[in-house]
């Protein structure tokens, strides 16, 4: 919930993120990019590369060809993890991996043969929202809750000038629904959302409004915008992710209202007990945003 993200947390959420993403928006994107045999992609706030691992093989299914990915993130520790994680992921799928320049080249076969040319670039996106040359697709995941309205306005203008399509997945939308419900749920959700709107690396964060404000700004900039819900639906089988998530929520809520720390600790204990006994389910709302430039 702070400004630094642990690789372990990103790893825990990767399979659930992948399952939750809105497939209809992805299909519209693949349709738009189908004819390109070479595709340049910028991944904003890429972390350890989870967004690439989801999208690249699906883009390859739709069109084969060559994809040049630039993974942009401010955190050198996360970027240092990218090659190892890409290698493990690629080999598990029978793709070949070789070092190339300062990055990696992955080759494989989906519906057609494909090549992924992958480079990382340490960049503070708060200073420049799109620090890359010409790209066809700008993408990102779990990013928009961190950004400010001013940043989104600057980003929308840069994206329009670039002519690229844009898919930003999995922006937390402020909705958390537990089953069973217990005392304190509503308060924790409210405090988490207040914490989300605090000062982050991009200035005053939009928190749960990030996805909706991005959609509005991109539409104002002339894009055709589609949004779709992409909720996480977590059950007792997602215990490690849920434990991490609930601990993070409790920490954020206590930071937002230190005088409620005792009550929040009691809430967390009850939630952890429920999880231990195989009962906790939680749905966490996310919004996916697709913006297509004029044809
Ligand atoms: C929730 S993580 C998402 C990572 C990855 N997209 C994923 O889905 O696993 C948010 C990412 O944004 C990056 N980030 C935060 N502020 C940034 C900034 N000002 N410039 C560039 N990256 C930033 C963090 O380092 C982190 O990797």
PDB file of C-alpha atoms and ligand atoms in Angstrom:
ATOM      1  CA  UNK A   1       0.000   0.000   0.000  1.00  0.00           C
ATOM      2  CA  UNK A   2       3.036   2.330   0.295  1.00  0.00           C
ATOM      3  CA  UNK A   3       5.091   3.570  -2.618  1.00  0.00           C
ATOM      4  CA  UNK A   4       7.469   0.596  -2.739  1.00  0.00           C
ATOM      5  CA  UNK A   5       6.114  -2.672  -4.102  1.00  0.00           C
ATOM      6  CA  UNK A   6       7.649  -6.022  -3.163  1.00  0.00           C
ATOM      7  CA  UNK A   7       8.375  -8.544  -5.876  1.00  0.00           C
ATOM      8  CA  UNK A   8       6.791 -11.223  -3.638  1.00  0.00           C
ATOM      9  CA  UNK A   9       3.482  -9.334  -3.538  1.00  0.00           C
ATOM     10  CA  UNK A  10       3.497  -8.834  -7.322  1.00  0.00           C
ATOM     11  CA  UNK A  11       4.204 -12.544  -7.769  1.00  0.00           C
ATOM     12  CA  UNK A  12       1.285 -13.520  -5.505  1.00  0.00           C
ATOM     13  CA  UNK A  13      -1.157 -11.411  -7.448  1.00  0.00           C
ATOM     14  CA  UNK A  14       0.054 -12.320 -10.949  1.00  0.00           C
ATOM     15  CA  UNK A  15      -2.173 -15.390 -11.592  1.00  0.00           C
ATOM     16  CA  UNK A  16      -5.272 -13.715 -10.135  1.00  0.00           C
ATOM     17  CA  UNK A  17      -4.593 -10.567 -12.140  1.00  0.00           C
ATOM     18  CA  UNK A  18      -4.285 -12.621 -15.289  1.00  0.00           C
ATOM     19  CA  UNK A  19      -7.588 -14.448 -14.669  1.00  0.00           C
ATOM     20  CA  UNK A  20      -9.454 -11.267 -13.742  1.00  0.00           C
ATOM     21  CA  UNK A  21      -8.631  -9.064 -16.708  1.00  0.00           C
ATOM     22  CA  UNK A  22     -11.497  -8.091 -19.026  1.00  0.00           C
ATOM     23  CA  UNK A  23     -11.218 -10.340 -22.099  1.00  0.00           C
ATOM     24  CA  UNK A  24     -13.659  -8.315 -24.292  1.00  0.00           C
ATOM     25  CA  UNK A  25     -11.354  -5.271 -24.118  1.00  0.00           C
ATOM     26  CA  UNK A  26      -8.359  -7.429 -24.977  1.00  0.00           C
ATOM     27  CA  UNK A  27     -10.166  -8.841 -28.011  1.00  0.00           C
ATOM     28  CA  UNK A  28     -10.909  -5.293 -29.260  1.00  0.00           C
ATOM     29  CA  UNK A  29      -7.231  -4.443 -28.852  1.00  0.00           C
ATOM     30  CA  UNK A  30      -6.011  -7.585 -30.654  1.00  0.00           C
ATOM     31  CA  UNK A  31      -8.449  -6.841 -33.483  1.00  0.00           C
ATOM     32  CA  UNK A  32      -7.035  -3.308 -33.847  1.00  0.00           C
ATOM     33  CA  UNK A  33      -3.409  -4.534 -33.883  1.00  0.00           C
ATOM     34  CA  UNK A  34      -3.949  -7.700 -35.914  1.00  0.00           C
ATOM     35  CA  UNK A  35      -2.338  -6.420 -39.127  1.00  0.00           C
ATOM     36  CA  UNK A  36       0.929  -5.217 -37.569  1.00  0.00           C
ATOM     37  CA  UNK A  37       3.822  -7.608 -38.052  1.00  0.00           C
ATOM     38  CA  UNK A  38       6.103  -5.477 -35.840  1.00  0.00           C
ATOM     39  CA  UNK A  39       4.682  -3.989 -32.694  1.00  0.00           C
ATOM     40  CA  UNK A  40       6.388  -1.585 -30.274  1.00  0.00           C
ATOM     41  CA  UNK A  41       4.932  -1.719 -26.765  1.00  0.00           C
ATOM     42  CA  UNK A  42       5.659   0.430 -23.686  1.00  0.00           C
ATOM     43  CA  UNK A  43       4.671  -1.052 -20.311  1.00  0.00           C
ATOM     44  CA  UNK A  44       4.284   1.720 -17.707  1.00  0.00           C
ATOM     45  CA  UNK A  45       5.057   0.785 -14.093  1.00  0.00           C
ATOM     46  CA  UNK A  46       6.011  -2.686 -15.305  1.00  0.00           C
ATOM     47  CA  UNK A  47       7.288  -4.011 -11.963  1.00  0.00           C
ATOM     48  CA  UNK A  48       8.745  -7.457 -12.701  1.00  0.00           C
ATOM     49  CA  UNK A  49       6.938  -7.842 -16.056  1.00  0.00           C
ATOM     50  CA  UNK A  50       3.600  -9.433 -15.137  1.00  0.00           C
ATOM     51  CA  UNK A  51       1.689  -7.412 -17.736  1.00  0.00           C
ATOM     52  CA  UNK A  52       4.037  -8.605 -20.493  1.00  0.00           C
ATOM     53  CA  UNK A  53       3.667 -12.243 -19.386  1.00  0.00           C
ATOM     54  CA  UNK A  54      -0.107 -11.900 -19.706  1.00  0.00           C
ATOM     55  CA  UNK A  55      -0.383  -9.850 -22.901  1.00  0.00           C
ATOM     56  CA  UNK A  56       2.557 -10.856 -25.095  1.00  0.00           C
ATOM     57  CA  UNK A  57       1.512 -14.463 -25.836  1.00  0.00           C
ATOM     58  CA  UNK A  58      -2.077 -13.374 -26.429  1.00  0.00           C
ATOM     59  CA  UNK A  59      -0.961 -10.644 -28.835  1.00  0.00           C
ATOM     60  CA  UNK A  60       1.184 -13.303 -30.495  1.00  0.00           C
ATOM     61  CA  UNK A  61      -1.845 -15.606 -30.840  1.00  0.00           C
ATOM     62  CA  UNK A  62      -3.673 -12.794 -32.570  1.00  0.00           C
ATOM     63  CA  UNK A  63      -0.918 -11.748 -34.947  1.00  0.00           C
ATOM     64  CA  UNK A  64       2.427 -13.613 -34.611  1.00  0.00           C
ATOM     65  CA  UNK A  65       5.342 -11.400 -35.695  1.00  0.00           C
ATOM     66  CA  UNK A  66       7.774  -9.369 -33.612  1.00  0.00           C
ATOM     67  CA  UNK A  67       6.972  -7.441 -30.444  1.00  0.00           C
ATOM     68  CA  UNK A  68       9.467  -4.909 -29.042  1.00  0.00           C
ATOM     69  CA  UNK A  69       8.666  -4.369 -25.369  1.00  0.00           C
ATOM     70  CA  UNK A  70      10.108  -1.584 -23.194  1.00  0.00           C
ATOM     71  CA  UNK A  71       9.433  -2.180 -19.506  1.00  0.00           C
ATOM     72  CA  UNK A  72       9.448   1.142 -17.639  1.00  0.00           C
ATOM     73  CA  UNK A  73       9.596   1.431 -13.867  1.00  0.00           C
ATOM     74  CA  UNK A  74      11.153   3.731 -11.272  1.00  0.00           C
ATOM     75  CA  UNK A  75      12.228   0.823  -9.056  1.00  0.00           C
ATOM     76  CA  UNK A  76      15.575  -0.732 -10.085  1.00  0.00           C
ATOM     77  CA  UNK A  77      15.088  -3.638  -7.666  1.00  0.00           C
ATOM     78  CA  UNK A  78      11.909  -4.778  -9.443  1.00  0.00           C
ATOM     79  CA  UNK A  79      13.468  -4.263 -12.881  1.00  0.00           C
ATOM     80  CA  UNK A  80      16.474  -6.364 -11.823  1.00  0.00           C
ATOM     81  CA  UNK A  81      14.048  -9.261 -11.296  1.00  0.00           C
ATOM     82  CA  UNK A  82      12.659  -9.058 -14.836  1.00  0.00           C
ATOM     83  CA  UNK A  83      15.192 -11.265 -16.704  1.00  0.00           C
ATOM     84  CA  UNK A  84      14.983 -14.126 -14.187  1.00  0.00           C
ATOM     85  CA  UNK A  85      11.200 -14.103 -14.134  1.00  0.00           C
ATOM     86  CA  UNK A  86      10.914 -13.868 -17.913  1.00  0.00           C
ATOM     87  CA  UNK A  87      13.354 -16.795 -18.305  1.00  0.00           C
ATOM     88  CA  UNK A  88      11.411 -19.004 -15.876  1.00  0.00           C
ATOM     89  CA  UNK A  89       8.088 -18.098 -17.493  1.00  0.00           C
ATOM     90  CA  UNK A  90       9.359 -18.570 -21.064  1.00  0.00           C
ATOM     91  CA  UNK A  91      11.057 -21.908 -20.409  1.00  0.00           C
ATOM     92  CA  UNK A  92       7.940 -23.282 -18.694  1.00  0.00           C
ATOM     93  CA  UNK A  93       6.111 -22.636 -21.984  1.00  0.00           C
ATOM     94  CA  UNK A  94       8.802 -24.096 -24.204  1.00  0.00           C
ATOM     95  CA  UNK A  95       9.896 -20.723 -25.607  1.00  0.00           C
ATOM     96  CA  UNK A  96      13.601 -20.091 -26.310  1.00  0.00           C
ATOM     97  CA  UNK A  97      15.354 -17.258 -24.457  1.00  0.00           C
ATOM     98  CA  UNK A  98      18.644 -15.589 -25.351  1.00  0.00           C
ATOM     99  CA  UNK A  99      20.288 -12.406 -24.015  1.00  0.00           C
ATOM    100  CA  UNK A 100      20.148  -9.600 -26.562  1.00  0.00           C
ATOM    101  CA  UNK A 101      21.766  -6.163 -26.219  1.00  0.00           C
ATOM    102  CA  UNK A 102      20.892  -5.124 -22.647  1.00  0.00           C
ATOM    103  CA  UNK A 103      17.726  -7.236 -22.605  1.00  0.00           C
ATOM    104  CA  UNK A 104      16.309 -10.591 -23.702  1.00  0.00           C
ATOM    105  CA  UNK A 105      14.901 -12.153 -26.824  1.00  0.00           C
ATOM    106  CA  UNK A 106      12.162 -14.767 -26.460  1.00  0.00           C
ATOM    107  CA  UNK A 107      11.060 -16.814 -29.430  1.00  0.00           C
ATOM    108  CA  UNK A 108       8.216 -19.247 -29.608  1.00  0.00           C
ATOM    109  CA  UNK A 109       5.193 -20.384 -31.491  1.00  0.00           C
ATOM    110  CA  UNK A 110       1.571 -19.592 -30.701  1.00  0.00           C
ATOM    111  CA  UNK A 111      -0.859 -19.673 -33.651  1.00  0.00           C
ATOM    112  CA  UNK A 112       2.159 -18.347 -35.586  1.00  0.00           C
ATOM    113  CA  UNK A 113       5.874 -17.937 -34.778  1.00  0.00           C
ATOM    114  CA  UNK A 114       6.659 -14.902 -32.655  1.00  0.00           C
ATOM    115  CA  UNK A 115       9.630 -13.012 -31.213  1.00  0.00           C
ATOM    116  CA  UNK A 116       9.606 -10.841 -28.110  1.00  0.00           C
ATOM    117  CA  UNK A 117      12.424  -8.352 -27.917  1.00  0.00           C
ATOM    118  CA  UNK A 118      12.420  -7.182 -24.272  1.00  0.00           C
ATOM    119  CA  UNK A 119      14.268  -4.215 -22.746  1.00  0.00           C
ATOM    120  CA  UNK A 120      13.941  -2.538 -19.351  1.00  0.00           C
ATOM    121  CA  UNK A 121      14.335   1.172 -18.699  1.00  0.00           C
ATOM    122  CA  UNK A 122      14.462   2.746 -15.262  1.00  0.00           C
ATOM    123  CA  UNK A 123      12.264   5.859 -15.498  1.00  0.00           C
ATOM    124  CA  UNK A 124      10.374   8.092 -13.113  1.00  0.00           C
ATOM    125  CA  UNK A 125       7.093   8.443 -14.992  1.00  0.00           C
ATOM    126  CA  UNK A 126       6.016  11.329 -12.780  1.00  0.00           C
ATOM    127  CA  UNK A 127       8.610  13.452 -14.601  1.00  0.00           C
ATOM    128  CA  UNK A 128       7.655  12.249 -18.104  1.00  0.00           C
ATOM    129  CA  UNK A 129       4.514  10.127 -18.637  1.00  0.00           C
ATOM    130  CA  UNK A 130       5.773   8.515 -21.855  1.00  0.00           C
ATOM    131  CA  UNK A 131       9.587   8.496 -22.027  1.00  0.00           C
ATOM    132  CA  UNK A 132       9.884   6.360 -25.170  1.00  0.00           C
ATOM    133  CA  UNK A 133      10.086   6.840 -28.935  1.00  0.00           C
ATOM    134  CA  UNK A 134       7.356   5.756 -31.324  1.00  0.00           C
ATOM    135  CA  UNK A 135       5.159   2.954 -29.955  1.00  0.00           C
ATOM    136  CA  UNK A 136       1.993   1.228 -31.180  1.00  0.00           C
ATOM    137  CA  UNK A 137       0.702   0.207 -27.754  1.00  0.00           C
ATOM    138  CA  UNK A 138       1.048   1.760 -24.316  1.00  0.00           C
ATOM    139  CA  UNK A 139       0.004  -0.571 -21.561  1.00  0.00           C
ATOM    140  CA  UNK A 140       0.160  -0.950 -17.808  1.00  0.00           C
ATOM    141  CA  UNK A 141      -1.460  -2.779 -14.928  1.00  0.00           C
ATOM    142  CA  UNK A 142      -2.258  -1.862 -11.336  1.00  0.00           C
ATOM    143  CA  UNK A 143      -0.953   1.659 -11.864  1.00  0.00           C
ATOM    144  CA  UNK A 144      -3.749   4.210 -12.150  1.00  0.00           C
ATOM    145  CA  UNK A 145      -4.641   4.320  -8.439  1.00  0.00           C
ATOM    146  CA  UNK A 146      -1.198   5.908  -7.900  1.00  0.00           C
ATOM    147  CA  UNK A 147      -1.425   8.729 -10.423  1.00  0.00           C
ATOM    148  CA  UNK A 148      -2.840  12.270 -10.177  1.00  0.00           C
ATOM    149  CA  UNK A 149      -5.407  14.009 -12.388  1.00  0.00           C
ATOM    150  CA  UNK A 150      -2.684  16.352 -13.722  1.00  0.00           C
ATOM    151  CA  UNK A 151      -0.521  13.380 -14.636  1.00  0.00           C
ATOM    152  CA  UNK A 152      -3.408  11.758 -16.512  1.00  0.00           C
ATOM    153  CA  UNK A 153      -4.029  14.974 -18.464  1.00  0.00           C
ATOM    154  CA  UNK A 154      -0.359  15.136 -19.478  1.00  0.00           C
ATOM    155  CA  UNK A 155      -0.382  11.397 -20.278  1.00  0.00           C
ATOM    156  CA  UNK A 156      -3.526  11.670 -22.457  1.00  0.00           C
ATOM    157  CA  UNK A 157      -1.946  14.526 -24.452  1.00  0.00           C
ATOM    158  CA  UNK A 158       1.311  12.570 -24.977  1.00  0.00           C
ATOM    159  CA  UNK A 159      -0.599   9.442 -25.960  1.00  0.00           C
ATOM    160  CA  UNK A 160      -2.691  11.366 -28.489  1.00  0.00           C
ATOM    161  CA  UNK A 161       0.486  12.810 -30.053  1.00  0.00           C
ATOM    162  CA  UNK A 162       1.995   9.322 -30.261  1.00  0.00           C
ATOM    163  CA  UNK A 163      -1.065   7.820 -32.008  1.00  0.00           C
ATOM    164  CA  UNK A 164      -0.693   4.635 -29.917  1.00  0.00           C
ATOM    165  CA  UNK A 165      -3.487   2.464 -28.539  1.00  0.00           C
ATOM    166  CA  UNK A 166      -3.637   2.062 -24.773  1.00  0.00           C
ATOM    167  CA  UNK A 167      -4.767  -0.721 -22.450  1.00  0.00           C
ATOM    168  CA  UNK A 168      -4.402  -0.167 -18.713  1.00  0.00           C
ATOM    169  CA  UNK A 169      -5.684  -3.075 -16.672  1.00  0.00           C
ATOM    170  CA  UNK A 170      -6.614  -3.686 -13.058  1.00  0.00           C
ATOM    171  CA  UNK A 171      -7.086  -0.237 -11.539  1.00  0.00           C
ATOM    172  CA  UNK A 172      -8.534  -0.705  -8.046  1.00  0.00           C
ATOM    173  CA  UNK A 173     -11.985   0.967  -7.977  1.00  0.00           C
ATOM    174  CA  UNK A 174     -12.635   1.285  -4.223  1.00  0.00           C
ATOM    175  CA  UNK A 175     -15.118  -1.598  -3.878  1.00  0.00           C
ATOM    176  CA  UNK A 176     -14.354  -4.452  -1.476  1.00  0.00           C
ATOM    177  CA  UNK A 177     -17.092  -6.984  -0.612  1.00  0.00           C
ATOM    178  CA  UNK A 178     -16.470  -9.670   2.014  1.00  0.00           C
ATOM    179  CA  UNK A 179     -18.304 -12.889   2.664  1.00  0.00           C
ATOM    180  CA  UNK A 180     -19.048 -13.467   5.505  1.00  0.00           C
ATOM    181  CA  UNK A 181     -19.201  -9.849   6.624  1.00  0.00           C
ATOM    182  CA  UNK A 182     -17.876  -8.862  10.033  1.00  0.00           C
ATOM    183  CA  UNK A 183     -17.901  -5.701  12.140  1.00  0.00           C
ATOM    184  CA  UNK A 184     -15.318  -3.228  10.880  1.00  0.00           C
ATOM    185  CA  UNK A 185     -15.444  -4.164   7.162  1.00  0.00           C
ATOM    186  CA  UNK A 186     -17.047  -0.893   6.036  1.00  0.00           C
ATOM    187  CA  UNK A 187     -14.727   1.202   8.170  1.00  0.00           C
ATOM    188  CA  UNK A 188     -11.613  -0.565   6.879  1.00  0.00           C
ATOM    189  CA  UNK A 189     -12.759  -0.152   3.268  1.00  0.00           C
ATOM    190  CA  UNK A 190     -13.428   3.555   3.826  1.00  0.00           C
ATOM    191  CA  UNK A 191     -10.029   4.086   5.470  1.00  0.00           C
ATOM    192  CA  UNK A 192      -8.178   2.103   2.795  1.00  0.00           C
ATOM    193  CA  UNK A 193      -9.795   4.312   0.161  1.00  0.00           C
ATOM    194  CA  UNK A 194      -8.841   7.440   2.097  1.00  0.00           C
ATOM    195  CA  UNK A 195      -5.248   6.175   2.312  1.00  0.00           C
ATOM    196  CA  UNK A 196      -5.260   5.502  -1.424  1.00  0.00           C
ATOM    197  CA  UNK A 197      -5.981   9.173  -2.089  1.00  0.00           C
ATOM    198  CA  UNK A 198      -2.828  10.283  -0.240  1.00  0.00           C
ATOM    199  CA  UNK A 199       0.371  11.743  -1.634  1.00  0.00           C
ATOM    200  CA  UNK A 200       2.196   9.092  -3.743  1.00  0.00           C
ATOM    201  CA  UNK A 201       5.091   9.161  -6.199  1.00  0.00           C
ATOM    202  CA  UNK A 202       2.894  10.932  -8.786  1.00  0.00           C
ATOM    203  CA  UNK A 203       1.629  13.605  -6.338  1.00  0.00           C
ATOM    204  CA  UNK A 204      -1.952  13.613  -5.025  1.00  0.00           C
ATOM    205  CA  UNK A 205      -3.119  10.094  -5.956  1.00  0.00           C
ATOM    206  CA  UNK A 206      -6.561   9.508  -7.468  1.00  0.00           C
ATOM    207  CA  UNK A 207      -6.780   6.166  -5.685  1.00  0.00           C
ATOM    208  CA  UNK A 208     -10.061   4.399  -6.535  1.00  0.00           C
ATOM    209  CA  UNK A 209     -11.002   7.117  -9.067  1.00  0.00           C
ATOM    210  CA  UNK A 210      -7.875   6.567 -11.201  1.00  0.00           C
ATOM    211  CA  UNK A 211      -9.474   4.233 -13.761  1.00  0.00           C
ATOM    212  CA  UNK A 212     -12.619   6.334 -14.261  1.00  0.00           C
ATOM    213  CA  UNK A 213     -10.682   9.622 -14.490  1.00  0.00           C
ATOM    214  CA  UNK A 214      -8.287   8.033 -17.009  1.00  0.00           C
ATOM    215  CA  UNK A 215     -11.255   6.947 -19.136  1.00  0.00           C
ATOM    216  CA  UNK A 216     -12.702  10.480 -19.067  1.00  0.00           C
ATOM    217  CA  UNK A 217      -9.364  12.171 -19.859  1.00  0.00           C
ATOM    218  CA  UNK A 218      -8.590   9.796 -22.713  1.00  0.00           C
ATOM    219  CA  UNK A 219     -12.060  10.315 -24.169  1.00  0.00           C
ATOM    220  CA  UNK A 220     -11.597  14.117 -23.966  1.00  0.00           C
ATOM    221  CA  UNK A 221      -8.293  13.667 -25.814  1.00  0.00           C
ATOM    222  CA  UNK A 222     -10.148  12.067 -28.751  1.00  0.00           C
ATOM    223  CA  UNK A 223      -9.748   8.334 -28.064  1.00  0.00           C
ATOM    224  CA  UNK A 224     -12.566   5.814 -28.325  1.00  0.00           C
ATOM    225  CA  UNK A 225     -12.670   4.475 -24.796  1.00  0.00           C
ATOM    226  CA  UNK A 226     -14.125   1.245 -23.451  1.00  0.00           C
ATOM    227  CA  UNK A 227     -14.064   0.223 -19.810  1.00  0.00           C
ATOM    228  CA  UNK A 228     -14.928  -3.072 -18.143  1.00  0.00           C
ATOM    229  CA  UNK A 229     -14.942  -4.461 -14.630  1.00  0.00           C
ATOM    230  CA  UNK A 230     -12.101  -6.853 -13.771  1.00  0.00           C
ATOM    231  CA  UNK A 231     -12.789  -7.913 -10.178  1.00  0.00           C
ATOM    232  CA  UNK A 232     -10.632 -10.257  -8.173  1.00  0.00           C
ATOM    233  CA  UNK A 233     -12.850 -12.987  -6.720  1.00  0.00           C
ATOM    234  CA  UNK A 234     -10.760 -14.520  -3.963  1.00  0.00           C
ATOM    235  CA  UNK A 235     -11.743 -17.593  -2.021  1.00  0.00           C
ATOM    236  CA  UNK A 236     -10.156 -19.732   0.694  1.00  0.00           C
ATOM    237  CA  UNK A 237      -7.845 -21.237  -1.962  1.00  0.00           C
ATOM    238  CA  UNK A 238      -6.164 -17.838  -2.324  1.00  0.00           C
ATOM    239  CA  UNK A 239      -5.034 -17.857   1.292  1.00  0.00           C
ATOM    240  CA  UNK A 240      -1.528 -16.427   0.895  1.00  0.00           C
ATOM    241  CA  UNK A 241      -2.745 -13.595  -1.327  1.00  0.00           C
ATOM    242  CA  UNK A 242      -5.653 -12.868   1.002  1.00  0.00           C
ATOM    243  CA  UNK A 243      -3.405 -12.825   4.090  1.00  0.00           C
ATOM    244  CA  UNK A 244      -1.049 -10.392   2.419  1.00  0.00           C
ATOM    245  CA  UNK A 245      -3.930  -8.259   1.166  1.00  0.00           C
ATOM    246  CA  UNK A 246      -5.687  -8.057   4.523  1.00  0.00           C
ATOM    247  CA  UNK A 247      -2.444  -7.222   6.343  1.00  0.00           C
ATOM    248  CA  UNK A 248      -1.817  -4.449   3.790  1.00  0.00           C
ATOM    249  CA  UNK A 249      -5.355  -3.103   4.174  1.00  0.00           C
ATOM    250  CA  UNK A 250      -5.040  -3.088   7.987  1.00  0.00           C
ATOM    251  CA  UNK A 251      -1.701  -1.229   7.785  1.00  0.00           C
ATOM    252  CA  UNK A 252      -3.126   1.348   5.350  1.00  0.00           C
ATOM    253  CA  UNK A 253      -6.298   1.830   7.420  1.00  0.00           C
ATOM    254  CA  UNK A 254      -4.278   2.313  10.634  1.00  0.00           C
ATOM    255  CA  UNK A 255      -2.056   4.839   8.892  1.00  0.00           C
ATOM    256  CA  UNK A 256      -5.127   6.746   7.722  1.00  0.00           C
ATOM    257  CA  UNK A 257      -6.701   6.688  11.243  1.00  0.00           C
ATOM    258  CA  UNK A 258      -4.040   5.950  13.891  1.00  0.00           C
ATOM    259  CA  UNK A 259      -6.585   6.359  16.706  1.00  0.00           C
ATOM    260  CA  UNK A 260      -8.474   3.326  15.279  1.00  0.00           C
ATOM    261  CA  UNK A 261      -5.390   1.071  15.194  1.00  0.00           C
ATOM    262  CA  UNK A 262      -6.603  -1.149  18.066  1.00  0.00           C
ATOM    263  CA  UNK A 263     -10.016  -1.792  16.472  1.00  0.00           C
ATOM    264  CA  UNK A 264      -8.364  -2.426  13.102  1.00  0.00           C
ATOM    265  CA  UNK A 265      -5.974  -4.954  14.682  1.00  0.00           C
ATOM    266  CA  UNK A 266      -8.977  -6.795  16.147  1.00  0.00           C
ATOM    267  CA  UNK A 267     -10.662  -6.752  12.725  1.00  0.00           C
ATOM    268  CA  UNK A 268      -7.493  -8.196  11.118  1.00  0.00           C
ATOM    269  CA  UNK A 269      -7.278 -10.979  13.703  1.00  0.00           C
ATOM    270  CA  UNK A 270     -10.901 -11.959  13.060  1.00  0.00           C
ATOM    271  CA  UNK A 271     -10.316 -11.902   9.284  1.00  0.00           C
ATOM    272  CA  UNK A 272      -7.165 -14.067   9.629  1.00  0.00           C
ATOM    273  CA  UNK A 273      -9.075 -16.530  11.859  1.00  0.00           C
ATOM    274  CA  UNK A 274     -11.805 -16.819   9.235  1.00  0.00           C
ATOM    275  CA  UNK A 275      -9.198 -17.455   6.553  1.00  0.00           C
ATOM    276  CA  UNK A 276      -7.527 -20.111   8.714  1.00  0.00           C
ATOM    277  CA  UNK A 277     -10.874 -21.881   9.052  1.00  0.00           C
ATOM    278  CA  UNK A 278     -11.362 -21.770   5.255  1.00  0.00           C
ATOM    279  CA  UNK A 279     -14.224 -19.267   5.252  1.00  0.00           C
ATOM    280  CA  UNK A 280     -13.073 -15.921   3.918  1.00  0.00           C
ATOM    281  CA  UNK A 281     -14.161 -14.740   0.485  1.00  0.00           C
ATOM    282  CA  UNK A 282     -13.566 -11.281  -0.864  1.00  0.00           C
ATOM    283  CA  UNK A 283     -14.279  -9.491  -4.134  1.00  0.00           C
ATOM    284  CA  UNK A 284     -12.029  -6.558  -4.962  1.00  0.00           C
ATOM    285  CA  UNK A 285     -13.234  -4.237  -7.710  1.00  0.00           C
ATOM    286  CA  UNK A 286     -10.957  -3.206 -10.582  1.00  0.00           C
ATOM    287  CA  UNK A 287     -11.526  -1.329 -13.804  1.00  0.00           C
ATOM    288  CA  UNK A 288      -9.802  -2.047 -17.122  1.00  0.00           C
ATOM    289  CA  UNK A 289      -9.524   0.841 -19.584  1.00  0.00           C
ATOM    290  CA  UNK A 290      -8.964   0.530 -23.351  1.00  0.00           C
ATOM    291  CA  UNK A 291      -8.368   3.652 -25.448  1.00  0.00           C
ATOM    292  CA  UNK A 292      -8.165   3.367 -29.238  1.00  0.00           C
ATOM    293  CA  UNK A 293      -6.958   6.302 -31.362  1.00  0.00           C
ATOM    294  CA  UNK A 294      -8.972   7.360 -34.419  1.00  0.00           C
ATOM    295  CA  UNK A 295      -8.422   4.890 -37.335  1.00  0.00           C
TER     296      UNK A 295
HETATM  297  C1  LIG B   1       1.193  -2.202  -8.156  1.00  0.00           C
HETATM  298  S1  LIG B   1       2.720  -2.182  -8.960  1.00  0.00           S
HETATM  299  C2  LIG B   1       2.271  -2.931 -10.512  1.00  0.00           C
HETATM  300  C3  LIG B   1       3.431  -3.591 -11.193  1.00  0.00           C
HETATM  301  C4  LIG B   1       3.067  -4.393 -12.446  1.00  0.00           C
HETATM  302  N1  LIG B   1       2.468  -3.563 -13.463  1.00  0.00           N
HETATM  303  C5  LIG B   1       2.156  -5.543 -12.093  1.00  0.00           C
HETATM  304  O1  LIG B   1       0.977  -5.504 -12.472  1.00  0.00           O
HETATM  305  O2  LIG B   1       2.645  -6.476 -11.444  1.00  0.00           O
HETATM  306  C6  LIG B   1       2.962  -0.469  -9.408  1.00  0.00           C
HETATM  307  C7  LIG B   1       4.290  -0.209 -10.092  1.00  0.00           C
HETATM  308  O3  LIG B   1       4.415   1.187 -10.398  1.00  0.00           O
HETATM  309  C8  LIG B   1       5.770   1.554 -10.188  1.00  0.00           C
HETATM  310  N2  LIG B   1       5.830   3.010  -9.961  1.00  0.00           N
HETATM  311  C9  LIG B   1       5.329   3.704  -8.920  1.00  0.00           C
HETATM  312  N3  LIG B   1       5.601   5.002  -9.061  1.00  0.00           N
HETATM  313  C10 LIG B   1       6.303   5.143 -10.232  1.00  0.00           C
HETATM  314  C11 LIG B   1       6.872   6.253 -10.926  1.00  0.00           C
HETATM  315  N4  LIG B   1       6.783   7.501 -10.456  1.00  0.00           N
HETATM  316  N5  LIG B   1       7.496   6.000 -12.098  1.00  0.00           N
HETATM  317  C12 LIG B   1       7.610   4.740 -12.584  1.00  0.00           C
HETATM  318  N6  LIG B   1       7.096   3.659 -11.967  1.00  0.00           N
HETATM  319  C13 LIG B   1       6.448   3.854 -10.807  1.00  0.00           C
HETATM  320  C14 LIG B   1       6.178   0.743  -8.957  1.00  0.00           C
HETATM  321  O4  LIG B   1       7.589   0.649  -8.828  1.00  0.00           O
HETATM  322  C15 LIG B   1       5.493  -0.590  -9.241  1.00  0.00           C
HETATM  323  O5  LIG B   1       6.301  -1.448  -9.979  1.00  0.00           O
END
